[in-house]
PDB file of C-alpha atoms in Angstrom:
ATOM      1  CA  MET A1407     107.181  12.054  31.001  1.00 39.00           C
ATOM      2  CA  SER A1408     107.727  14.543  33.785  1.00 40.00           C
ATOM      3  CA  VAL A1409     107.769  18.264  33.132  1.00 39.00           C
ATOM      4  CA  ALA A1410     111.500  18.420  33.999  1.00 37.00           C
ATOM      5  CA  ALA A1411     112.291  15.576  31.643  1.00 36.00           C
ATOM      6  CA  ALA A1412     110.260  17.118  28.833  1.00 37.00           C
ATOM      7  CA  VAL A1413     112.090  20.432  29.076  1.00 33.00           C
ATOM      8  CA  ALA A1414     115.491  18.749  29.433  1.00 33.00           C
ATOM      9  CA  LEU A1415     114.863  16.686  26.318  1.00 40.00           C
ATOM     10  CA  VAL A1416     114.263  19.802  24.239  1.00 41.00           C
ATOM     11  CA  ASP A1417     117.204  21.671  25.787  1.00 41.00           C
ATOM     12  CA  SER A1418     119.479  18.831  24.667  1.00 42.00           C
ATOM     13  CA  ASP A1419     118.475  19.254  20.988  1.00 54.00           C
ATOM     14  CA  ASP A1420     119.247  22.592  19.286  1.00 56.00           C
ATOM     15  CA  ARG A1421     116.836  21.881  16.418  1.00 63.00           C
ATOM     16  CA  PHE A1422     113.761  22.409  18.570  1.00 79.00           C
ATOM     17  CA  ASP A1423     113.039  25.260  20.953  1.00 90.00           C
ATOM     18  CA  ALA A1424     110.077  24.152  23.050  1.00 93.00           C
ATOM     19  CA  MET A1425     109.144  27.686  24.166  1.00 92.00           C
ATOM     20  CA  LEU A1426     109.011  28.936  20.573  1.00 93.00           C
ATOM     21  CA  ILE A1427     106.932  25.936  19.552  1.00 94.00           C
ATOM     22  CA  GLU A1428     104.488  26.642  22.398  1.00 95.00           C
ATOM     23  CA  GLU A1429     104.240  30.334  21.372  1.00 93.00           C
ATOM     24  CA  ALA A1430     103.656  29.324  17.725  1.00 94.00           C
ATOM     25  CA  GLY A1431     100.816  27.106  18.977  1.00 93.00           C
ATOM     26  CA  LEU A1432      99.256  30.046  20.790  1.00 92.00           C
ATOM     27  CA  ASN A1433      99.661  32.211  17.672  1.00 92.00           C
ATOM     28  CA  ALA A1434      98.000  29.613  15.460  1.00 91.00           C
ATOM     29  CA  LEU A1435      94.679  29.980  17.278  1.00 88.00           C
ATOM     30  CA  GLN A1436      93.114  33.442  17.267  1.00 85.00           C
ATOM     31  CA  THR A1437      89.784  34.526  18.705  1.00 89.00           C
ATOM     32  CA  GLN A1438      88.197  37.854  19.689  1.00 89.00           C
ATOM     33  CA  ARG A1439      86.703  36.072  22.690  1.00 93.00           C
ATOM     34  CA  GLN A1440      89.764  36.291  24.930  1.00 95.00           C
ATOM     35  CA  LEU A1441      91.372  38.532  27.529  1.00 95.00           C
ATOM     36  CA  PHE A1442      94.496  38.738  29.632  1.00 96.00           C
ATOM     37  CA  PHE A1443      94.463  38.642  33.436  1.00 97.00           C
ATOM     38  CA  ASP A1444      97.816  39.106  35.243  1.00 97.00           C
ATOM     39  CA  GLY A1445      99.680  37.249  32.526  1.00 95.00           C
ATOM     40  CA  TRP A1446      97.110  34.520  31.986  1.00 97.00           C
ATOM     41  CA  LEU A1447      95.432  34.269  28.580  1.00 97.00           C
ATOM     42  CA  LEU A1448      91.748  33.390  28.974  1.00 98.00           C
ATOM     43  CA  ARG A1449      90.229  32.101  25.729  1.00 96.00           C
ATOM     44  CA  MET A1450      86.457  31.661  25.622  1.00 96.00           C
ATOM     45  CA  SER A1451      85.651  30.485  22.124  1.00 93.00           C
ATOM     46  CA  PRO A1452      82.850  27.872  22.291  1.00 91.00           C
ATOM     47  CA  GLY A1453      84.409  25.508  19.741  1.00 87.00           C
ATOM     48  CA  LYS A1454      85.639  21.917  19.908  1.00 89.00           C
ATOM     49  CA  ALA A1455      89.269  22.832  20.497  1.00 91.00           C
ATOM     50  CA  LYS A1456      89.901  23.118  24.216  1.00 95.00           C
ATOM     51  CA  ARG A1457      92.930  25.335  23.409  1.00 93.00           C
ATOM     52  CA  GLY A1458      90.384  27.963  22.402  1.00 94.00           C
ATOM     53  CA  ARG A1459      88.248  27.732  25.547  1.00 96.00           C
ATOM     54  CA  SER A1460      90.735  27.366  28.325  1.00 98.00           C
ATOM     55  CA  VAL A1461      93.111  29.328  30.537  1.00 98.00           C
ATOM     56  CA  ASN A1462      96.644  29.429  29.076  1.00 97.00           C
ATOM     57  CA  PRO A1463      98.878  30.524  32.032  1.00 97.00           C
ATOM     58  CA  HIS A1464     101.883  31.152  29.795  1.00 92.00           C
ATOM     59  CA  PHE A1465     103.100  34.595  30.975  1.00 91.00           C
ATOM     60  CA  GLY A1466     104.206  36.127  34.269  1.00 88.00           C
ATOM     61  CA  SER A1467     101.916  35.860  37.240  1.00 89.00           C
ATOM     62  CA  SER A1468     101.935  38.050  40.382  1.00 93.00           C
ATOM     63  CA  LEU A1469      98.508  37.961  42.064  1.00 96.00           C
ATOM     64  CA  PRO A1470      97.507  35.333  44.643  1.00 95.00           C
ATOM     65  CA  LEU A1471      96.521  32.050  43.008  1.00 95.00           C
ATOM     66  CA  ALA A1472      93.210  31.728  44.851  1.00 95.00           C
ATOM     67  CA  ARG A1473      92.135  35.137  43.579  1.00 96.00           C
ATOM     68  CA  LYS A1474      93.135  34.333  40.000  1.00 97.00           C
ATOM     69  CA  ILE A1475      91.417  30.938  39.937  1.00 97.00           C
ATOM     70  CA  ALA A1476      88.213  32.483  41.330  1.00 97.00           C
ATOM     71  CA  TYR A1477      88.322  35.208  38.686  1.00 97.00           C
ATOM     72  CA  CYS A1478      88.672  32.610  35.923  1.00 98.00           C
ATOM     73  CA  GLU A1479      85.747  30.609  37.278  1.00 98.00           C
ATOM     74  CA  GLU A1480      83.586  33.743  37.305  1.00 97.00           C
ATOM     75  CA  ARG A1481      84.481  34.720  33.748  1.00 97.00           C
ATOM     76  CA  TYR A1482      83.912  31.274  32.236  1.00 97.00           C
ATOM     77  CA  ALA A1483      80.631  30.883  34.127  1.00 97.00           C
ATOM     78  CA  THR A1484      79.480  34.185  32.631  1.00 96.00           C
ATOM     79  CA  CYS A1485      80.223  32.776  29.152  1.00 95.00           C
ATOM     80  CA  GLY A1486      78.410  29.521  29.902  1.00 96.00           C
ATOM     81  CA  LEU A1487      81.668  27.514  29.606  1.00 96.00           C
ATOM     82  CA  PRO A1488      83.429  25.174  32.037  1.00 97.00           C
ATOM     83  CA  THR A1489      86.612  26.507  33.602  1.00 98.00           C
ATOM     84  CA  ILE A1490      89.465  24.569  31.983  1.00 98.00           C
ATOM     85  CA  PHE A1491      93.177  25.151  32.564  1.00 98.00           C
ATOM     86  CA  ARG A1492      95.756  24.082  29.988  1.00 98.00           C
ATOM     87  CA  ILE A1493      98.834  22.872  31.866  1.00 98.00           C
ATOM     88  CA  THR A1494     102.155  22.949  29.995  1.00 97.00           C
ATOM     89  CA  PRO A1495     105.792  22.831  31.205  1.00 96.00           C
ATOM     90  CA  PHE A1496     105.786  26.610  30.884  1.00 95.00           C
ATOM     91  CA  CYS A1497     102.984  27.435  33.307  1.00 95.00           C
ATOM     92  CA  LYS A1498     103.375  30.462  35.520  1.00 95.00           C
ATOM     93  CA  PRO A1499     103.448  29.990  38.434  1.00 95.00           C
ATOM     94  CA  PRO A1500     105.102  26.555  38.156  1.00 94.00           C
ATOM     95  CA  ASP A1501     103.088  25.192  41.065  1.00 94.00           C
ATOM     96  CA  LEU A1502      99.737  25.859  39.362  1.00 97.00           C
ATOM     97  CA  ASP A1503      99.125  22.220  38.522  1.00 97.00           C
ATOM     98  CA  ALA A1504      99.565  21.157  42.140  1.00 97.00           C
ATOM     99  CA  ALA A1505      97.389  24.032  43.372  1.00 96.00           C
ATOM    100  CA  LEU A1506      94.564  23.061  41.003  1.00 98.00           C
ATOM    101  CA  GLU A1507      94.809  19.448  42.121  1.00 97.00           C
ATOM    102  CA  GLN A1508      94.371  20.621  45.717  1.00 97.00           C
ATOM    103  CA  GLN A1509      91.233  22.448  44.619  1.00 96.00           C
ATOM    104  CA  ARG A1510      89.918  19.185  43.128  1.00 97.00           C
ATOM    105  CA  TYR A1511      90.512  20.048  39.519  1.00 98.00           C
ATOM    106  CA  LEU A1512      90.922  16.724  37.654  1.00 98.00           C
ATOM    107  CA  ALA A1513      93.648  16.147  35.060  1.00 98.00           C
ATOM    108  CA  PHE A1514      92.483  14.862  31.666  1.00 97.00           C
ATOM    109  CA  ASP A1515      93.354  14.659  27.977  1.00 97.00           C
ATOM    110  CA  ASN A1516      97.125  14.249  28.128  1.00 97.00           C
ATOM    111  CA  THR A1517      98.425  15.573  24.821  1.00 97.00           C
ATOM    112  CA  LEU A1518     101.719  15.023  23.016  1.00 97.00           C
ATOM    113  CA  VAL A1519     103.347  17.964  21.260  1.00 97.00           C
ATOM    114  CA  GLN A1520     105.237  16.307  18.416  1.00 97.00           C
ATOM    115  CA  VAL A1521     107.936  17.918  16.306  1.00 97.00           C
ATOM    116  CA  VAL A1522     109.818  16.994  13.128  1.00 97.00           C
ATOM    117  CA  ASP A1523     112.806  18.477  11.340  1.00 96.00           C
ATOM    118  CA  LEU A1524     111.643  19.309   7.805  1.00 96.00           C
ATOM    119  CA  ALA A1525     115.081  18.495   6.403  1.00 92.00           C
ATOM    120  CA  ARG A1526     114.387  14.846   7.264  1.00 88.00           C
ATOM    121  CA  PRO A1527     113.503  12.614   4.259  1.00 87.00           C
ATOM    122  CA  ARG A1528     109.832  11.641   4.209  1.00 84.00           C
ATOM    123  CA  PRO A1529     108.254   8.297   3.372  1.00 81.00           C
ATOM    124  CA  SER A1530     106.364   7.923   0.095  1.00 73.00           C
ATOM    125  CA  SER A1531     102.632   8.495   0.531  1.00 67.00           C
ATOM    126  CA  ARG A1532     101.207   8.586  -3.004  1.00 67.00           C
ATOM    127  CA  MET A1533      97.517   7.716  -3.278  1.00 73.00           C
ATOM    128  CA  ASP A1534      94.778   7.816  -5.876  1.00 77.00           C
ATOM    129  CA  VAL A1535      93.125  10.839  -4.334  1.00 86.00           C
ATOM    130  CA  ASP A1536      93.047  14.489  -5.274  1.00 90.00           C
ATOM    131  CA  ILE A1537      94.457  16.768  -2.558  1.00 94.00           C
ATOM    132  CA  GLU A1538      93.777  20.442  -3.026  1.00 96.00           C
ATOM    133  CA  PRO A1539      93.651  23.676  -1.037  1.00 97.00           C
ATOM    134  CA  VAL A1540      90.243  25.244  -0.526  1.00 97.00           C
ATOM    135  CA  PRO A1541      89.035  28.583   0.943  1.00 97.00           C
ATOM    136  CA  VAL A1542      88.867  28.778   4.719  1.00 97.00           C
ATOM    137  CA  ALA A1543      85.052  28.763   4.906  1.00 97.00           C
ATOM    138  CA  GLU A1544      84.889  25.662   2.732  1.00 97.00           C
ATOM    139  CA  PHE A1545      87.600  23.997   4.796  1.00 98.00           C
ATOM    140  CA  VAL A1546      85.773  24.685   8.064  1.00 97.00           C
ATOM    141  CA  ALA A1547      82.562  23.240   6.574  1.00 97.00           C
ATOM    142  CA  THR A1548      84.477  20.147   5.480  1.00 98.00           C
ATOM    143  CA  VAL A1549      86.010  19.695   8.945  1.00 97.00           C
ATOM    144  CA  GLY A1550      82.596  20.173  10.516  1.00 97.00           C
ATOM    145  CA  ALA A1551      81.010  17.597   8.227  1.00 97.00           C
ATOM    146  CA  LEU A1552      83.735  15.017   8.905  1.00 97.00           C
ATOM    147  CA  ARG A1553      83.613  15.551  12.661  1.00 96.00           C
ATOM    148  CA  GLY A1554      79.842  15.963  12.884  1.00 95.00           C
ATOM    149  CA  SER A1555      80.323  19.343  14.582  1.00 94.00           C
ATOM    150  CA  PRO A1556      77.257  21.321  15.783  1.00 94.00           C
ATOM    151  CA  PRO A1557      76.725  24.771  14.205  1.00 95.00           C
ATOM    152  CA  GLU A1558      78.090  26.666  17.245  1.00 94.00           C
ATOM    153  CA  GLN A1559      81.430  24.802  17.117  1.00 94.00           C
ATOM    154  CA  GLU A1560      81.676  25.270  13.335  1.00 95.00           C
ATOM    155  CA  ALA A1561      81.065  29.035  13.687  1.00 95.00           C
ATOM    156  CA  ALA A1562      83.718  29.316  16.382  1.00 93.00           C
ATOM    157  CA  HIS A1563      86.188  27.368  14.240  1.00 95.00           C
ATOM    158  CA  LEU A1564      85.561  29.697  11.289  1.00 95.00           C
ATOM    159  CA  GLU A1565      86.067  32.756  13.492  1.00 92.00           C
ATOM    160  CA  ARG A1566      89.427  31.452  14.710  1.00 92.00           C
ATOM    161  CA  LEU A1567      90.781  30.565  11.277  1.00 94.00           C
ATOM    162  CA  ALA A1568      89.428  33.659   9.532  1.00 91.00           C
ATOM    163  CA  GLN A1569      91.120  35.896  12.123  1.00 86.00           C
ATOM    164  CA  SER A1570      94.492  34.210  12.001  1.00 90.00           C
ATOM    165  CA  PRO A1571      97.345  36.598  11.071  1.00 90.00           C
ATOM    166  CA  LEU A1572      99.409  33.601   9.945  1.00 93.00           C
ATOM    167  CA  ALA A1573      99.640  32.143   6.449  1.00 90.00           C
ATOM    168  CA  LEU A1574      97.184  29.230   6.437  1.00 95.00           C
ATOM    169  CA  HIS A1575      97.237  26.407   3.887  1.00 97.00           C
ATOM    170  CA  THR A1576      94.388  23.944   3.756  1.00 98.00           C
ATOM    171  CA  ALA A1577      94.410  20.486   2.229  1.00 98.00           C
ATOM    172  CA  VAL A1578      91.313  18.432   1.409  1.00 98.00           C
ATOM    173  CA  ALA A1579      91.489  14.912  -0.040  1.00 97.00           C
ATOM    174  CA  ARG A1580      88.677  13.893  -2.372  1.00 95.00           C
ATOM    175  CA  ARG A1581      87.712  10.641  -4.005  1.00 91.00           C
ATOM    176  CA  ASP A1582      84.974  10.677  -6.645  1.00 90.00           C
ATOM    177  CA  GLY A1583      84.209  14.245  -5.587  1.00 90.00           C
ATOM    178  CA  ARG A1584      83.689  13.368  -1.923  1.00 94.00           C
ATOM    179  CA  ALA A1585      85.778  15.057   0.770  1.00 97.00           C
ATOM    180  CA  ILE A1586      87.230  12.173   2.828  1.00 97.00           C
ATOM    181  CA  ALA A1587      90.163  13.693   4.738  1.00 97.00           C
ATOM    182  CA  CYS A1588      91.658  17.067   5.524  1.00 98.00           C
ATOM    183  CA  GLY A1589      94.237  19.061   7.463  1.00 98.00           C
ATOM    184  CA  GLN A1590      95.733  22.552   7.610  1.00 98.00           C
ATOM    185  CA  VAL A1591      99.113  24.096   8.338  1.00 98.00           C
ATOM    186  CA  ALA A1592      99.930  27.577   9.664  1.00 97.00           C
ATOM    187  CA  CYS A1593     103.434  28.955   9.131  1.00 96.00           C
ATOM    188  CA  ASP A1594     104.875  31.210  11.838  1.00 95.00           C
ATOM    189  CA  GLY A1595     108.343  32.182  10.691  1.00 93.00           C
ATOM    190  CA  ASP A1596     110.330  28.959  10.327  1.00 95.00           C
ATOM    191  CA  ILE A1597     107.870  26.943  12.468  1.00 97.00           C
ATOM    192  CA  ALA A1598     104.836  25.237  10.912  1.00 97.00           C
ATOM    193  CA  ALA A1599     101.793  24.116  12.942  1.00 97.00           C
ATOM    194  CA  ILE A1600      99.595  21.290  11.683  1.00 98.00           C
ATOM    195  CA  TYR A1601      95.956  21.191  12.857  1.00 97.00           C
ATOM    196  CA  ASP A1602      92.513  19.812  11.974  1.00 97.00           C
ATOM    197  CA  MET A1603      93.655  16.378  10.822  1.00 98.00           C
ATOM    198  CA  VAL A1604      90.440  14.465  10.194  1.00 97.00           C
ATOM    199  CA  THR A1605      89.601  11.396   8.137  1.00 97.00           C
ATOM    200  CA  ALA A1606      86.112  10.082   7.329  1.00 97.00           C
ATOM    201  CA  ALA A1607      85.244   7.178   9.619  1.00 95.00           C
ATOM    202  CA  ASP A1608      84.724   4.732   6.729  1.00 96.00           C
ATOM    203  CA  CYS A1609      88.077   5.666   5.100  1.00 94.00           C
ATOM    204  CA  ARG A1610      90.466   5.276   8.002  1.00 93.00           C
ATOM    205  CA  GLY A1611      93.474   3.022   7.881  1.00 91.00           C
ATOM    206  CA  ARG A1612      94.016   3.568   4.123  1.00 91.00           C
ATOM    207  CA  GLY A1613      96.899   6.025   4.159  1.00 93.00           C
ATOM    208  CA  LEU A1614      94.879   9.207   3.743  1.00 95.00           C
ATOM    209  CA  ALA A1615      96.310  10.845   6.874  1.00 95.00           C
ATOM    210  CA  SER A1616      99.826  10.125   5.617  1.00 95.00           C
ATOM    211  CA  ALA A1617      98.997  11.743   2.276  1.00 95.00           C
ATOM    212  CA  ILE A1618      97.620  14.846   3.981  1.00 96.00           C
ATOM    213  CA  VAL A1619     100.615  15.137   6.319  1.00 97.00           C
ATOM    214  CA  ASP A1620     103.008  14.780   3.362  1.00 95.00           C
ATOM    215  CA  ALA A1621     101.172  17.516   1.441  1.00 96.00           C
ATOM    216  CA  LEU A1622     101.234  19.883   4.421  1.00 97.00           C
ATOM    217  CA  LEU A1623     104.907  19.284   5.228  1.00 97.00           C
ATOM    218  CA  SER A1624     105.779  19.852   1.586  1.00 96.00           C
ATOM    219  CA  HIS A1625     103.955  23.163   1.611  1.00 97.00           C
ATOM    220  CA  ALA A1626     105.581  24.264   4.853  1.00 97.00           C
ATOM    221  CA  GLY A1627     109.043  23.367   3.559  1.00 96.00           C
ATOM    222  CA  ASP A1628     108.412  25.323   0.358  1.00 96.00           C
ATOM    223  CA  ARG A1629     107.557  28.373   2.459  1.00 95.00           C
ATOM    224  CA  GLY A1630     110.871  28.153   4.352  1.00 95.00           C
ATOM    225  CA  ALA A1631     109.720  26.402   7.521  1.00 96.00           C
ATOM    226  CA  ARG A1632     112.479  24.551   9.358  1.00 95.00           C
ATOM    227  CA  VAL A1633     110.414  22.467  11.733  1.00 97.00           C
ATOM    228  CA  ALA A1634     106.787  21.417  12.001  1.00 97.00           C
ATOM    229  CA  PHE A1635     104.756  20.391  15.005  1.00 98.00           C
ATOM    230  CA  LEU A1636     101.331  19.004  15.815  1.00 98.00           C
ATOM    231  CA  GLN A1637      99.370  18.027  18.890  1.00 97.00           C
ATOM    232  CA  VAL A1638      97.810  14.576  19.391  1.00 97.00           C
ATOM    233  CA  ASP A1639      96.100  12.825  22.289  1.00 96.00           C
ATOM    234  CA  ASP A1640      98.406  10.300  23.858  1.00 96.00           C
ATOM    235  CA  ASP A1641      95.809   7.520  23.480  1.00 96.00           C
ATOM    236  CA  ASN A1642      95.346   8.074  19.725  1.00 96.00           C
ATOM    237  CA  ALA A1643      97.535   5.169  18.658  1.00 96.00           C
ATOM    238  CA  PRO A1644      96.620   5.185  14.934  1.00 95.00           C
ATOM    239  CA  ALA A1645      97.489   8.875  14.555  1.00 96.00           C
ATOM    240  CA  ILE A1646     100.732   8.544  16.541  1.00 97.00           C
ATOM    241  CA  ALA A1647     101.758   5.639  14.285  1.00 96.00           C
ATOM    242  CA  VAL A1648     101.236   7.816  11.195  1.00 96.00           C
ATOM    243  CA  TYR A1649     103.285  10.686  12.619  1.00 97.00           C
ATOM    244  CA  ARG A1650     106.050   8.352  13.740  1.00 96.00           C
ATOM    245  CA  LYS A1651     106.588   7.323  10.080  1.00 95.00           C
ATOM    246  CA  PHE A1652     107.454  10.942   9.311  1.00 96.00           C
ATOM    247  CA  GLY A1653     109.901  11.168  12.184  1.00 96.00           C
ATOM    248  CA  PHE A1654     107.781  13.136  14.652  1.00 97.00           C
ATOM    249  CA  THR A1655     109.056  12.971  18.235  1.00 96.00           C
ATOM    250  CA  THR A1656     107.605  14.283  21.523  1.00 96.00           C
ATOM    251  CA  PRO A1657     109.638  17.067  23.201  1.00 95.00           C
ATOM    252  CA  TYR A1658     106.938  17.879  25.745  1.00 96.00           C
ATOM    253  CA  THR A1659     103.362  17.134  26.763  1.00 97.00           C
ATOM    254  CA  TYR A1660     100.494  19.066  28.269  1.00 97.00           C
ATOM    255  CA  HIS A1661      97.148  18.247  29.865  1.00 98.00           C
ATOM    256  CA  TYR A1662      94.004  19.998  31.011  1.00 98.00           C
ATOM    257  CA  ARG A1663      92.381  20.373  34.399  1.00 98.00           C
ATOM    258  CA  ALA A1664      88.729  20.969  35.160  1.00 98.00           C
ATOM    259  CA  ARG A1665      86.258  20.131  37.860  1.00 97.00           C
ATOM    260  CA  GLU A1666      84.403  16.839  37.952  1.00 96.00           C
ATOM    261  CA  GLY A1667      81.647  16.788  35.314  1.00 95.00           C
ATOM    262  CA  GLU A1668      83.350  19.513  33.278  1.00 95.00           C
ATOM    263  CA  CYS A1669      86.247  17.559  31.740  1.00 95.00           C
ATOM    264  CA  ARG A1670      85.094  17.910  28.166  1.00 90.00           C
TER     265      ARG A1670
END
């Protein structure tokens, strides 16, 4: 889907405002390890989420691009991180993607931003598992265990969630006392953001993700949210199939750019 088509698709549907959804996504991830440079938000949290360790060029830009890109490379090198740019339909300046390509930044990890109207009826997803909220620290430890995250990534994840000014709600599915799936939702006004959807490798394909999504959407609706969104890699067919059952559609996409050997 082209950038123009993605924006046009949203503009044709009053239920979803793509710009507000993008801003809610930025709000849902907080870290002290960030700074602004001429309208670009540089996040340098050494976690798994590339949204937390990439340049988000979301706001106005006035300085020459070559100077700005060089500044970003210097800052990320100082932090021991690769320089990664997150490219959305809202980038400023709009020709940033092409400029990075000319500088041999490679595009990778195309991501779908999927949205659903919470007034839409949901499919039944009852299962013989207990789904309960847990404190943020316990949730982060659960996510880390299910993902096999190293300590540095787990610490960065905890920092981001603990600092969030939004109302977070966690959901952990257990069977026989074992945590086997999880997810969390952050409500930003009438927009709800779903993140950290993880299922244990030996429990996939059994409806656990559907049960977690249903629990999170129910919570968001109870808090007055009107729409919910999530972000999923475009090659994650099993997850996309789960979200399709709930009516999620894709108003826009984004991808990342980094130099060869740093696309991670």
